[in-house]
């Protein structure tokens, strides 16, 4: 009963799809996720509906715990999460009264004012009657069937050369991604495979990469055909267009 997510870079508004294990036989439910920012509860509902998605509706303890895990990034809670339970504590999508809830005490009474349920970091719910409350972040979900699941496209076909002289092998492109994402601060995952590993380096990378090397000689790679987006991992708070761009790799032409 756990949750997994791809490790690729996230858009500010799109979260990676996540898989939620709810059944005892290990059956997996997969969802795609959309992050909505700076919106009131009614606005969040409208944006979810426009995307043909719904607010999270935790119907089991496992689902509730998985949402808490998913909403905690690098140990940091993203803020109280609006969930799809409203009038009479019924599901917004089905109108059915929820058989499961995580209110700290009994379900709060419902009057003539609409109530909204929010999920806290400890997994408990509480209700809010202020529909004008602006939520800095909220989440829309849509369940994906097995036929709709698309394998995440791969970026690097071959890792040909690295400027990191301590690298003992170039067969794990996830370590290449680690180098690029950290601007050369980390060189590999495991201690013993390089001089500055993620798991062996006592120094930690600062959130804005301020302690990353000012210069990184980089790598030589062969990329898969496709359209790839890139951005600089340094000084990304600036709007310099030169820091972002597109790489288009065409399939090799076979000459007669």
JSON list of C-alpha atoms in Angstrom, two decimals:
[
{"chain": "A", "resi": 1, "resn": "UNK", "atom": "CA", "xyz": [0.00, 0.00, 0.00]},
{"chain": "A", "resi": 2, "resn": "UNK", "atom": "CA", "xyz": [2.29, 2.68, -1.28]},
{"chain": "A", "resi": 3, "resn": "UNK", "atom": "CA", "xyz": [2.56, 5.40, -3.81]},
{"chain": "A", "resi": 4, "resn": "UNK", "atom": "CA", "xyz": [5.06, 5.90, -6.60]},
{"chain": "A", "resi": 5, "resn": "UNK", "atom": "CA", "xyz": [5.69, 8.69, -9.09]},
{"chain": "A", "resi": 6, "resn": "UNK", "atom": "CA", "xyz": [7.97, 9.30, -12.05]},
{"chain": "A", "resi": 7, "resn": "UNK", "atom": "CA", "xyz": [11.14, 11.27, -11.35]},
{"chain": "A", "resi": 8, "resn": "UNK", "atom": "CA", "xyz": [10.98, 13.58, -14.36]},
{"chain": "A", "resi": 9, "resn": "UNK", "atom": "CA", "xyz": [10.81, 17.36, -13.92]},
{"chain": "A", "resi": 10, "resn": "UNK", "atom": "CA", "xyz": [7.35, 18.66, -13.09]},
{"chain": "A", "resi": 11, "resn": "UNK", "atom": "CA", "xyz": [5.49, 21.52, -14.72]},
{"chain": "A", "resi": 12, "resn": "UNK", "atom": "CA", "xyz": [4.30, 24.11, -12.17]},
{"chain": "A", "resi": 13, "resn": "UNK", "atom": "CA", "xyz": [0.75, 22.96, -12.87]},
{"chain": "A", "resi": 14, "resn": "UNK", "atom": "CA", "xyz": [1.07, 19.29, -13.80]},
{"chain": "A", "resi": 15, "resn": "UNK", "atom": "CA", "xyz": [1.95, 16.75, -11.17]},
{"chain": "A", "resi": 16, "resn": "UNK", "atom": "CA", "xyz": [3.22, 13.31, -12.15]},
{"chain": "A", "resi": 17, "resn": "UNK", "atom": "CA", "xyz": [0.71, 10.50, -12.34]},
{"chain": "A", "resi": 18, "resn": "UNK", "atom": "CA", "xyz": [0.74, 8.36, -9.23]},
{"chain": "A", "resi": 19, "resn": "UNK", "atom": "CA", "xyz": [-0.27, 4.81, -8.46]},
{"chain": "A", "resi": 20, "resn": "UNK", "atom": "CA", "xyz": [-2.29, 3.99, -5.38]},
{"chain": "A", "resi": 21, "resn": "UNK", "atom": "CA", "xyz": [-2.36, 0.41, -4.08]},
{"chain": "A", "resi": 22, "resn": "UNK", "atom": "CA", "xyz": [-5.74, -0.09, -2.40]},
{"chain": "A", "resi": 23, "resn": "UNK", "atom": "CA", "xyz": [-6.64, -3.76, -2.78]},
{"chain": "A", "resi": 24, "resn": "UNK", "atom": "CA", "xyz": [-5.25, -6.56, -0.65]},
{"chain": "A", "resi": 25, "resn": "UNK", "atom": "CA", "xyz": [-4.48, -8.56, -3.80]},
{"chain": "A", "resi": 26, "resn": "UNK", "atom": "CA", "xyz": [-2.16, -5.76, -4.97]},
{"chain": "A", "resi": 27, "resn": "UNK", "atom": "CA", "xyz": [-4.51, -4.34, -7.61]},
{"chain": "A", "resi": 28, "resn": "UNK", "atom": "CA", "xyz": [-3.22, -0.93, -8.67]},
{"chain": "A", "resi": 29, "resn": "UNK", "atom": "CA", "xyz": [-5.24, 2.21, -9.33]},
{"chain": "A", "resi": 30, "resn": "UNK", "atom": "CA", "xyz": [-3.49, 4.86, -11.40]},
{"chain": "A", "resi": 31, "resn": "UNK", "atom": "CA", "xyz": [-4.38, 8.54, -11.53]},
{"chain": "A", "resi": 32, "resn": "UNK", "atom": "CA", "xyz": [-3.24, 11.56, -13.47]},
{"chain": "A", "resi": 33, "resn": "UNK", "atom": "CA", "xyz": [-2.96, 14.74, -11.42]},
{"chain": "A", "resi": 34, "resn": "UNK", "atom": "CA", "xyz": [-3.30, 18.47, -12.04]},
{"chain": "A", "resi": 35, "resn": "UNK", "atom": "CA", "xyz": [-2.22, 21.15, -9.56]},
{"chain": "A", "resi": 36, "resn": "UNK", "atom": "CA", "xyz": [-4.45, 24.25, -9.31]},
{"chain": "A", "resi": 37, "resn": "UNK", "atom": "CA", "xyz": [-3.02, 27.38, -7.70]},
{"chain": "A", "resi": 38, "resn": "UNK", "atom": "CA", "xyz": [-4.41, 30.37, -5.80]},
{"chain": "A", "resi": 39, "resn": "UNK", "atom": "CA", "xyz": [-8.12, 29.56, -6.17]},
{"chain": "A", "resi": 40, "resn": "UNK", "atom": "CA", "xyz": [-11.21, 29.45, -3.98]},
{"chain": "A", "resi": 41, "resn": "UNK", "atom": "CA", "xyz": [-13.05, 26.19, -3.44]},
{"chain": "A", "resi": 42, "resn": "UNK", "atom": "CA", "xyz": [-15.73, 26.88, -6.10]},
{"chain": "A", "resi": 43, "resn": "UNK", "atom": "CA", "xyz": [-13.01, 27.94, -8.56]},
{"chain": "A", "resi": 44, "resn": "UNK", "atom": "CA", "xyz": [-11.07, 24.73, -7.89]},
{"chain": "A", "resi": 45, "resn": "UNK", "atom": "CA", "xyz": [-14.16, 22.63, -8.58]},
{"chain": "A", "resi": 46, "resn": "UNK", "atom": "CA", "xyz": [-14.74, 24.50, -11.85]},
{"chain": "A", "resi": 47, "resn": "UNK", "atom": "CA", "xyz": [-11.14, 24.05, -12.97]},
{"chain": "A", "resi": 48, "resn": "UNK", "atom": "CA", "xyz": [-11.22, 20.34, -12.17]},
{"chain": "A", "resi": 49, "resn": "UNK", "atom": "CA", "xyz": [-14.46, 19.93, -14.12]},
{"chain": "A", "resi": 50, "resn": "UNK", "atom": "CA", "xyz": [-13.03, 21.89, -17.07]},
{"chain": "A", "resi": 51, "resn": "UNK", "atom": "CA", "xyz": [-10.13, 19.41, -17.17]},
{"chain": "A", "resi": 52, "resn": "UNK", "atom": "CA", "xyz": [-12.60, 16.49, -16.88]},
{"chain": "A", "resi": 53, "resn": "UNK", "atom": "CA", "xyz": [-11.18, 15.68, -13.45]},
{"chain": "A", "resi": 54, "resn": "UNK", "atom": "CA", "xyz": [-12.44, 15.77, -9.86]},
{"chain": "A", "resi": 55, "resn": "UNK", "atom": "CA", "xyz": [-11.16, 16.76, -6.45]},
{"chain": "A", "resi": 56, "resn": "UNK", "atom": "CA", "xyz": [-9.56, 13.87, -4.53]},
{"chain": "A", "resi": 57, "resn": "UNK", "atom": "CA", "xyz": [-12.21, 11.73, -2.84]},
{"chain": "A", "resi": 58, "resn": "UNK", "atom": "CA", "xyz": [-10.45, 9.48, -0.31]},
{"chain": "A", "resi": 59, "resn": "UNK", "atom": "CA", "xyz": [-12.82, 6.57, 0.26]},
{"chain": "A", "resi": 60, "resn": "UNK", "atom": "CA", "xyz": [-10.41, 4.35, 2.22]},
{"chain": "A", "resi": 61, "resn": "UNK", "atom": "CA", "xyz": [-7.71, 4.81, 4.82]},
{"chain": "A", "resi": 62, "resn": "UNK", "atom": "CA", "xyz": [-5.10, 3.68, 2.26]},
{"chain": "A", "resi": 63, "resn": "UNK", "atom": "CA", "xyz": [-6.24, 6.30, -0.25]},
{"chain": "A", "resi": 64, "resn": "UNK", "atom": "CA", "xyz": [-6.21, 8.97, 2.45]},
{"chain": "A", "resi": 65, "resn": "UNK", "atom": "CA", "xyz": [-2.66, 8.08, 3.52]},
{"chain": "A", "resi": 66, "resn": "UNK", "atom": "CA", "xyz": [-1.47, 7.97, -0.09]},
{"chain": "A", "resi": 67, "resn": "UNK", "atom": "CA", "xyz": [-2.78, 11.50, -0.64]},
{"chain": "A", "resi": 68, "resn": "UNK", "atom": "CA", "xyz": [-0.82, 12.68, 2.41]},
{"chain": "A", "resi": 69, "resn": "UNK", "atom": "CA", "xyz": [2.34, 11.08, 1.01]},
{"chain": "A", "resi": 70, "resn": "UNK", "atom": "CA", "xyz": [1.78, 12.48, -2.47]},
{"chain": "A", "resi": 71, "resn": "UNK", "atom": "CA", "xyz": [1.14, 16.00, -1.12]},
{"chain": "A", "resi": 72, "resn": "UNK", "atom": "CA", "xyz": [4.38, 15.91, 0.90]},
{"chain": "A", "resi": 73, "resn": "UNK", "atom": "CA", "xyz": [7.35, 16.80, -1.32]},
{"chain": "A", "resi": 74, "resn": "UNK", "atom": "CA", "xyz": [10.89, 16.43, 0.05]},
{"chain": "A", "resi": 75, "resn": "UNK", "atom": "CA", "xyz": [9.43, 16.30, 3.56]},
{"chain": "A", "resi": 76, "resn": "UNK", "atom": "CA", "xyz": [7.52, 19.56, 3.07]},
{"chain": "A", "resi": 77, "resn": "UNK", "atom": "CA", "xyz": [3.71, 19.68, 3.26]},
{"chain": "A", "resi": 78, "resn": "UNK", "atom": "CA", "xyz": [2.18, 21.65, 0.38]},
{"chain": "A", "resi": 79, "resn": "UNK", "atom": "CA", "xyz": [-0.67, 23.01, 2.49]},
{"chain": "A", "resi": 80, "resn": "UNK", "atom": "CA", "xyz": [-4.14, 21.87, 3.52]},
{"chain": "A", "resi": 81, "resn": "UNK", "atom": "CA", "xyz": [-5.65, 19.94, 0.62]},
{"chain": "A", "resi": 82, "resn": "UNK", "atom": "CA", "xyz": [-9.29, 20.51, -0.45]},
{"chain": "A", "resi": 83, "resn": "UNK", "atom": "CA", "xyz": [-11.05, 17.18, -0.98]},
{"chain": "A", "resi": 84, "resn": "UNK", "atom": "CA", "xyz": [-14.27, 16.35, -2.80]},
{"chain": "A", "resi": 85, "resn": "UNK", "atom": "CA", "xyz": [-16.66, 16.21, 0.14]},
{"chain": "A", "resi": 86, "resn": "UNK", "atom": "CA", "xyz": [-19.20, 19.02, 0.50]},
{"chain": "A", "resi": 87, "resn": "UNK", "atom": "CA", "xyz": [-22.87, 19.34, 1.51]},
{"chain": "A", "resi": 88, "resn": "UNK", "atom": "CA", "xyz": [-23.97, 16.57, 3.90]},
{"chain": "A", "resi": 89, "resn": "UNK", "atom": "CA", "xyz": [-20.41, 15.22, 3.50]},
{"chain": "A", "resi": 90, "resn": "UNK", "atom": "CA", "xyz": [-21.39, 13.60, 0.24]},
{"chain": "A", "resi": 91, "resn": "UNK", "atom": "CA", "xyz": [-19.10, 12.98, -2.70]},
{"chain": "A", "resi": 92, "resn": "UNK", "atom": "CA", "xyz": [-19.05, 15.91, -5.11]},
{"chain": "A", "resi": 93, "resn": "UNK", "atom": "CA", "xyz": [-18.82, 13.57, -8.10]},
{"chain": "A", "resi": 94, "resn": "UNK", "atom": "CA", "xyz": [-21.52, 11.04, -7.15]},
{"chain": "A", "resi": 95, "resn": "UNK", "atom": "CA", "xyz": [-23.65, 12.80, -4.52]},
{"chain": "A", "resi": 96, "resn": "UNK", "atom": "CA", "xyz": [-23.41, 9.72, -2.31]},
{"chain": "A", "resi": 97, "resn": "UNK", "atom": "CA", "xyz": [-22.74, 10.11, 1.40]},
{"chain": "A", "resi": 98, "resn": "UNK", "atom": "CA", "xyz": [-19.23, 8.90, 2.17]},
{"chain": "A", "resi": 99, "resn": "UNK", "atom": "CA", "xyz": [-18.99, 5.71, 4.18]},
{"chain": "A", "resi": 100, "resn": "UNK", "atom": "CA", "xyz": [-15.45, 6.68, 5.21]},
{"chain": "A", "resi": 101, "resn": "UNK", "atom": "CA", "xyz": [-14.25, 9.89, 6.80]},
{"chain": "A", "resi": 102, "resn": "UNK", "atom": "CA", "xyz": [-11.28, 11.12, 8.78]},
{"chain": "A", "resi": 103, "resn": "UNK", "atom": "CA", "xyz": [-12.77, 14.00, 10.77]},
{"chain": "A", "resi": 104, "resn": "UNK", "atom": "CA", "xyz": [-11.06, 14.35, 14.12]},
{"chain": "A", "resi": 105, "resn": "UNK", "atom": "CA", "xyz": [-14.36, 13.93, 15.93]},
{"chain": "A", "resi": 106, "resn": "UNK", "atom": "CA", "xyz": [-17.80, 13.23, 14.49]},
{"chain": "A", "resi": 107, "resn": "UNK", "atom": "CA", "xyz": [-18.81, 14.73, 11.19]},
{"chain": "A", "resi": 108, "resn": "UNK", "atom": "CA", "xyz": [-19.44, 18.47, 11.68]},
{"chain": "A", "resi": 109, "resn": "UNK", "atom": "CA", "xyz": [-23.09, 19.58, 11.46]},
{"chain": "A", "resi": 110, "resn": "UNK", "atom": "CA", "xyz": [-24.35, 20.95, 8.16]},
{"chain": "A", "resi": 111, "resn": "UNK", "atom": "CA", "xyz": [-26.42, 24.12, 8.21]},
{"chain": "A", "resi": 112, "resn": "UNK", "atom": "CA", "xyz": [-27.57, 26.44, 5.47]},
{"chain": "A", "resi": 113, "resn": "UNK", "atom": "CA", "xyz": [-23.97, 27.46, 4.73]},
{"chain": "A", "resi": 114, "resn": "UNK", "atom": "CA", "xyz": [-21.86, 25.25, 2.50]},
{"chain": "A", "resi": 115, "resn": "UNK", "atom": "CA", "xyz": [-19.05, 23.41, 4.23]},
{"chain": "A", "resi": 116, "resn": "UNK", "atom": "CA", "xyz": [-15.85, 22.24, 2.58]},
{"chain": "A", "resi": 117, "resn": "UNK", "atom": "CA", "xyz": [-13.53, 19.48, 3.75]},
{"chain": "A", "resi": 118, "resn": "UNK", "atom": "CA", "xyz": [-9.76, 19.88, 3.83]},
{"chain": "A", "resi": 119, "resn": "UNK", "atom": "CA", "xyz": [-7.06, 17.29, 4.47]},
{"chain": "A", "resi": 120, "resn": "UNK", "atom": "CA", "xyz": [-4.32, 18.05, 7.00]},
{"chain": "A", "resi": 121, "resn": "UNK", "atom": "CA", "xyz": [-0.78, 16.69, 7.06]},
{"chain": "A", "resi": 122, "resn": "UNK", "atom": "CA", "xyz": [-1.68, 14.30, 9.89]},
{"chain": "A", "resi": 123, "resn": "UNK", "atom": "CA", "xyz": [-4.35, 12.69, 7.69]},
{"chain": "A", "resi": 124, "resn": "UNK", "atom": "CA", "xyz": [-7.31, 14.22, 9.53]},
{"chain": "A", "resi": 125, "resn": "UNK", "atom": "CA", "xyz": [-10.04, 16.27, 7.87]},
{"chain": "A", "resi": 126, "resn": "UNK", "atom": "CA", "xyz": [-11.56, 19.53, 9.01]},
{"chain": "A", "resi": 127, "resn": "UNK", "atom": "CA", "xyz": [-14.36, 21.64, 7.57]},
{"chain": "A", "resi": 128, "resn": "UNK", "atom": "CA", "xyz": [-14.25, 25.24, 6.38]},
{"chain": "A", "resi": 129, "resn": "UNK", "atom": "CA", "xyz": [-17.28, 27.47, 5.77]},
{"chain": "A", "resi": 130, "resn": "UNK", "atom": "CA", "xyz": [-15.41, 30.27, 3.96]},
{"chain": "A", "resi": 131, "resn": "UNK", "atom": "CA", "xyz": [-15.94, 29.75, 0.23]},
{"chain": "A", "resi": 132, "resn": "UNK", "atom": "CA", "xyz": [-13.80, 32.85, -0.44]},
{"chain": "A", "resi": 133, "resn": "UNK", "atom": "CA", "xyz": [-10.76, 31.25, 1.18]},
{"chain": "A", "resi": 134, "resn": "UNK", "atom": "CA", "xyz": [-7.93, 31.17, -1.38]},
{"chain": "A", "resi": 135, "resn": "UNK", "atom": "CA", "xyz": [-6.04, 27.89, -1.44]},
{"chain": "A", "resi": 136, "resn": "UNK", "atom": "CA", "xyz": [-2.44, 28.29, -2.58]},
{"chain": "A", "resi": 137, "resn": "UNK", "atom": "CA", "xyz": [-2.49, 24.79, -4.09]},
{"chain": "A", "resi": 138, "resn": "UNK", "atom": "CA", "xyz": [-5.16, 22.22, -4.78]},
{"chain": "A", "resi": 139, "resn": "UNK", "atom": "CA", "xyz": [-5.29, 18.94, -6.66]},
{"chain": "A", "resi": 140, "resn": "UNK", "atom": "CA", "xyz": [-7.50, 17.54, -9.40]},
{"chain": "A", "resi": 141, "resn": "UNK", "atom": "CA", "xyz": [-7.44, 13.81, -10.17]},
{"chain": "A", "resi": 142, "resn": "UNK", "atom": "CA", "xyz": [-8.66, 11.52, -12.92]},
{"chain": "A", "resi": 143, "resn": "UNK", "atom": "CA", "xyz": [-8.34, 7.76, -12.78]},
{"chain": "A", "resi": 144, "resn": "UNK", "atom": "CA", "xyz": [-6.56, 6.17, -15.73]},
{"chain": "A", "resi": 145, "resn": "UNK", "atom": "CA", "xyz": [-7.45, 2.74, -17.05]},
{"chain": "A", "resi": 146, "resn": "UNK", "atom": "CA", "xyz": [-4.78, 0.27, -18.06]},
{"chain": "A", "resi": 147, "resn": "UNK", "atom": "CA", "xyz": [-5.34, 1.04, -21.75]},
{"chain": "A", "resi": 148, "resn": "UNK", "atom": "CA", "xyz": [-4.71, 4.75, -21.15]},
{"chain": "A", "resi": 149, "resn": "UNK", "atom": "CA", "xyz": [-1.40, 4.39, -19.32]},
{"chain": "A", "resi": 150, "resn": "UNK", "atom": "CA", "xyz": [1.40, 5.60, -21.57]},
{"chain": "A", "resi": 151, "resn": "UNK", "atom": "CA", "xyz": [5.00, 4.69, -20.86]},
{"chain": "A", "resi": 152, "resn": "UNK", "atom": "CA", "xyz": [7.06, 7.74, -19.96]},
{"chain": "A", "resi": 153, "resn": "UNK", "atom": "CA", "xyz": [9.21, 8.71, -22.97]},
{"chain": "A", "resi": 154, "resn": "UNK", "atom": "CA", "xyz": [12.94, 8.20, -22.58]},
{"chain": "A", "resi": 155, "resn": "UNK", "atom": "CA", "xyz": [15.37, 11.01, -23.24]},
{"chain": "A", "resi": 156, "resn": "UNK", "atom": "CA", "xyz": [18.89, 9.59, -23.39]},
{"chain": "A", "resi": 157, "resn": "UNK", "atom": "CA", "xyz": [19.70, 6.63, -25.62]},
{"chain": "A", "resi": 158, "resn": "UNK", "atom": "CA", "xyz": [23.42, 6.42, -24.80]},
{"chain": "A", "resi": 159, "resn": "UNK", "atom": "CA", "xyz": [25.78, 8.08, -22.34]},
{"chain": "A", "resi": 160, "resn": "UNK", "atom": "CA", "xyz": [28.96, 8.40, -24.38]},
{"chain": "A", "resi": 161, "resn": "UNK", "atom": "CA", "xyz": [31.31, 10.55, -22.27]},
{"chain": "A", "resi": 162, "resn": "UNK", "atom": "CA", "xyz": [31.33, 12.41, -18.95]},
{"chain": "A", "resi": 163, "resn": "UNK", "atom": "CA", "xyz": [33.52, 15.24, -17.73]},
{"chain": "A", "resi": 164, "resn": "UNK", "atom": "CA", "xyz": [33.32, 13.68, -14.25]},
{"chain": "A", "resi": 165, "resn": "UNK", "atom": "CA", "xyz": [36.60, 11.78, -14.13]},
{"chain": "A", "resi": 166, "resn": "UNK", "atom": "CA", "xyz": [35.68, 9.79, -11.03]},
{"chain": "A", "resi": 167, "resn": "UNK", "atom": "CA", "xyz": [32.71, 8.09, -12.74]},
{"chain": "A", "resi": 168, "resn": "UNK", "atom": "CA", "xyz": [33.47, 4.37, -12.92]},
{"chain": "A", "resi": 169, "resn": "UNK", "atom": "CA", "xyz": [30.67, 3.47, -15.35]},
{"chain": "A", "resi": 170, "resn": "UNK", "atom": "CA", "xyz": [28.29, 5.24, -17.71]},
{"chain": "A", "resi": 171, "resn": "UNK", "atom": "CA", "xyz": [25.50, 2.67, -17.91]},
{"chain": "A", "resi": 172, "resn": "UNK", "atom": "CA", "xyz": [22.88, 4.35, -15.70]},
{"chain": "A", "resi": 173, "resn": "UNK", "atom": "CA", "xyz": [21.30, 7.37, -17.40]},
{"chain": "A", "resi": 174, "resn": "UNK", "atom": "CA", "xyz": [19.43, 8.19, -14.16]},
{"chain": "A", "resi": 175, "resn": "UNK", "atom": "CA", "xyz": [22.82, 9.22, -12.76]},
{"chain": "A", "resi": 176, "resn": "UNK", "atom": "CA", "xyz": [23.28, 11.40, -15.83]},
{"chain": "A", "resi": 177, "resn": "UNK", "atom": "CA", "xyz": [19.94, 13.05, -15.02]},
{"chain": "A", "resi": 178, "resn": "UNK", "atom": "CA", "xyz": [21.10, 13.49, -11.41]},
{"chain": "A", "resi": 179, "resn": "UNK", "atom": "CA", "xyz": [24.21, 15.33, -12.61]},
{"chain": "A", "resi": 180, "resn": "UNK", "atom": "CA", "xyz": [22.21, 17.62, -14.87]},
{"chain": "A", "resi": 181, "resn": "UNK", "atom": "CA", "xyz": [19.49, 18.34, -12.31]},
{"chain": "A", "resi": 182, "resn": "UNK", "atom": "CA", "xyz": [22.06, 19.26, -9.64]},
{"chain": "A", "resi": 183, "resn": "UNK", "atom": "CA", "xyz": [24.34, 21.20, -12.03]},
{"chain": "A", "resi": 184, "resn": "UNK", "atom": "CA", "xyz": [27.14, 18.78, -11.25]},
{"chain": "A", "resi": 185, "resn": "UNK", "atom": "CA", "xyz": [26.80, 18.94, -7.44]},
{"chain": "A", "resi": 186, "resn": "UNK", "atom": "CA", "xyz": [26.03, 15.21, -7.31]},
{"chain": "A", "resi": 187, "resn": "UNK", "atom": "CA", "xyz": [27.85, 12.86, -9.66]},
{"chain": "A", "resi": 188, "resn": "UNK", "atom": "CA", "xyz": [26.22, 9.49, -8.93]},
{"chain": "A", "resi": 189, "resn": "UNK", "atom": "CA", "xyz": [23.89, 7.80, -6.44]},
{"chain": "A", "resi": 190, "resn": "UNK", "atom": "CA", "xyz": [26.05, 5.41, -4.43]},
{"chain": "A", "resi": 191, "resn": "UNK", "atom": "CA", "xyz": [29.25, 6.05, -2.51]},
{"chain": "A", "resi": 192, "resn": "UNK", "atom": "CA", "xyz": [32.14, 4.24, -4.18]},
{"chain": "A", "resi": 193, "resn": "UNK", "atom": "CA", "xyz": [30.87, 4.82, -7.72]},
{"chain": "A", "resi": 194, "resn": "UNK", "atom": "CA", "xyz": [32.18, 8.41, -7.82]},
{"chain": "A", "resi": 195, "resn": "UNK", "atom": "CA", "xyz": [33.70, 11.10, -5.60]},
{"chain": "A", "resi": 196, "resn": "UNK", "atom": "CA", "xyz": [30.51, 13.05, -4.81]},
{"chain": "A", "resi": 197, "resn": "UNK", "atom": "CA", "xyz": [27.54, 10.70, -4.45]},
{"chain": "A", "resi": 198, "resn": "UNK", "atom": "CA", "xyz": [23.98, 11.51, -3.45]},
{"chain": "A", "resi": 199, "resn": "UNK", "atom": "CA", "xyz": [23.99, 8.94, -0.63]},
{"chain": "A", "resi": 200, "resn": "UNK", "atom": "CA", "xyz": [27.56, 9.49, 0.56]},
{"chain": "A", "resi": 201, "resn": "UNK", "atom": "CA", "xyz": [28.04, 13.26, 0.37]},
{"chain": "A", "resi": 202, "resn": "UNK", "atom": "CA", "xyz": [27.53, 14.91, 3.77]},
{"chain": "A", "resi": 203, "resn": "UNK", "atom": "CA", "xyz": [26.93, 18.29, 2.13]},
{"chain": "A", "resi": 204, "resn": "UNK", "atom": "CA", "xyz": [23.39, 18.79, 0.86]},
{"chain": "A", "resi": 205, "resn": "UNK", "atom": "CA", "xyz": [22.35, 20.68, -2.24]},
{"chain": "A", "resi": 206, "resn": "UNK", "atom": "CA", "xyz": [20.73, 24.01, -1.42]},
{"chain": "A", "resi": 207, "resn": "UNK", "atom": "CA", "xyz": [17.12, 24.34, -2.67]},
{"chain": "A", "resi": 208, "resn": "UNK", "atom": "CA", "xyz": [17.98, 27.05, -5.22]},
{"chain": "A", "resi": 209, "resn": "UNK", "atom": "CA", "xyz": [21.25, 25.26, -6.17]},
{"chain": "A", "resi": 210, "resn": "UNK", "atom": "CA", "xyz": [23.25, 28.19, -4.80]},
{"chain": "A", "resi": 211, "resn": "UNK", "atom": "CA", "xyz": [26.06, 25.87, -3.68]},
{"chain": "A", "resi": 212, "resn": "UNK", "atom": "CA", "xyz": [26.23, 23.96, -6.98]},
{"chain": "A", "resi": 213, "resn": "UNK", "atom": "CA", "xyz": [29.37, 24.40, -9.10]},
{"chain": "A", "resi": 214, "resn": "UNK", "atom": "CA", "xyz": [29.50, 27.67, -11.03]},
{"chain": "A", "resi": 215, "resn": "UNK", "atom": "CA", "xyz": [30.78, 25.71, -14.02]},
{"chain": "A", "resi": 216, "resn": "UNK", "atom": "CA", "xyz": [29.99, 22.16, -15.11]},
{"chain": "A", "resi": 217, "resn": "UNK", "atom": "CA", "xyz": [31.75, 20.70, -18.16]},
{"chain": "A", "resi": 218, "resn": "UNK", "atom": "CA", "xyz": [28.89, 18.28, -18.72]},
{"chain": "A", "resi": 219, "resn": "UNK", "atom": "CA", "xyz": [28.47, 15.14, -20.79]},
{"chain": "A", "resi": 220, "resn": "UNK", "atom": "CA", "xyz": [28.16, 13.84, -24.32]},
{"chain": "A", "resi": 221, "resn": "UNK", "atom": "CA", "xyz": [24.98, 11.88, -24.96]},
{"chain": "A", "resi": 222, "resn": "UNK", "atom": "CA", "xyz": [22.98, 10.37, -27.78]},
{"chain": "A", "resi": 223, "resn": "UNK", "atom": "CA", "xyz": [19.30, 11.28, -27.48]},
{"chain": "A", "resi": 224, "resn": "UNK", "atom": "CA", "xyz": [16.20, 9.42, -28.57]},
{"chain": "A", "resi": 225, "resn": "UNK", "atom": "CA", "xyz": [14.27, 10.89, -31.51]},
{"chain": "A", "resi": 226, "resn": "UNK", "atom": "CA", "xyz": [11.54, 13.27, -30.43]},
{"chain": "A", "resi": 227, "resn": "UNK", "atom": "CA", "xyz": [10.84, 16.78, -29.21]},
{"chain": "A", "resi": 228, "resn": "UNK", "atom": "CA", "xyz": [12.52, 17.50, -25.87]},
{"chain": "A", "resi": 229, "resn": "UNK", "atom": "CA", "xyz": [12.17, 20.56, -23.62]},
{"chain": "A", "resi": 230, "resn": "UNK", "atom": "CA", "xyz": [15.08, 21.81, -21.56]},
{"chain": "A", "resi": 231, "resn": "UNK", "atom": "CA", "xyz": [15.76, 24.55, -19.04]},
{"chain": "A", "resi": 232, "resn": "UNK", "atom": "CA", "xyz": [18.70, 25.81, -17.05]},
{"chain": "A", "resi": 233, "resn": "UNK", "atom": "CA", "xyz": [18.84, 24.51, -13.48]},
{"chain": "A", "resi": 234, "resn": "UNK", "atom": "CA", "xyz": [20.65, 27.64, -12.29]},
{"chain": "A", "resi": 235, "resn": "UNK", "atom": "CA", "xyz": [19.01, 31.03, -11.69]},
{"chain": "A", "resi": 236, "resn": "UNK", "atom": "CA", "xyz": [15.66, 29.73, -12.85]},
{"chain": "A", "resi": 237, "resn": "UNK", "atom": "CA", "xyz": [13.85, 32.56, -11.03]},
{"chain": "A", "resi": 238, "resn": "UNK", "atom": "CA", "xyz": [14.85, 34.86, -13.88]},
{"chain": "A", "resi": 239, "resn": "UNK", "atom": "CA", "xyz": [12.82, 35.04, -17.09]},
{"chain": "A", "resi": 240, "resn": "UNK", "atom": "CA", "xyz": [15.77, 34.84, -19.47]},
{"chain": "A", "resi": 241, "resn": "UNK", "atom": "CA", "xyz": [14.46, 33.01, -22.53]},
{"chain": "A", "resi": 242, "resn": "UNK", "atom": "CA", "xyz": [17.95, 31.76, -23.30]},
{"chain": "A", "resi": 243, "resn": "UNK", "atom": "CA", "xyz": [17.68, 29.47, -20.28]},
{"chain": "A", "resi": 244, "resn": "UNK", "atom": "CA", "xyz": [14.82, 27.46, -21.80]},
{"chain": "A", "resi": 245, "resn": "UNK", "atom": "CA", "xyz": [14.37, 25.88, -25.18]},
{"chain": "A", "resi": 246, "resn": "UNK", "atom": "CA", "xyz": [13.50, 22.91, -27.35]},
{"chain": "A", "resi": 247, "resn": "UNK", "atom": "CA", "xyz": [15.67, 20.19, -28.84]},
{"chain": "A", "resi": 248, "resn": "UNK", "atom": "CA", "xyz": [14.23, 18.30, -31.82]},
{"chain": "A", "resi": 249, "resn": "UNK", "atom": "CA", "xyz": [15.91, 14.99, -32.64]},
{"chain": "A", "resi": 250, "resn": "UNK", "atom": "CA", "xyz": [14.92, 13.42, -35.94]},
{"chain": "A", "resi": 251, "resn": "UNK", "atom": "CA", "xyz": [15.02, 9.70, -36.61]},
{"chain": "A", "resi": 252, "resn": "UNK", "atom": "CA", "xyz": [18.18, 8.65, -38.47]},
{"chain": "A", "resi": 253, "resn": "UNK", "atom": "CA", "xyz": [17.77, 8.49, -42.22]},
{"chain": "A", "resi": 254, "resn": "UNK", "atom": "CA", "xyz": [18.77, 5.19, -43.78]},
{"chain": "A", "resi": 255, "resn": "UNK", "atom": "CA", "xyz": [20.37, 5.86, -47.14]},
{"chain": "A", "resi": 256, "resn": "UNK", "atom": "CA", "xyz": [19.75, 3.43, -50.03]}
]
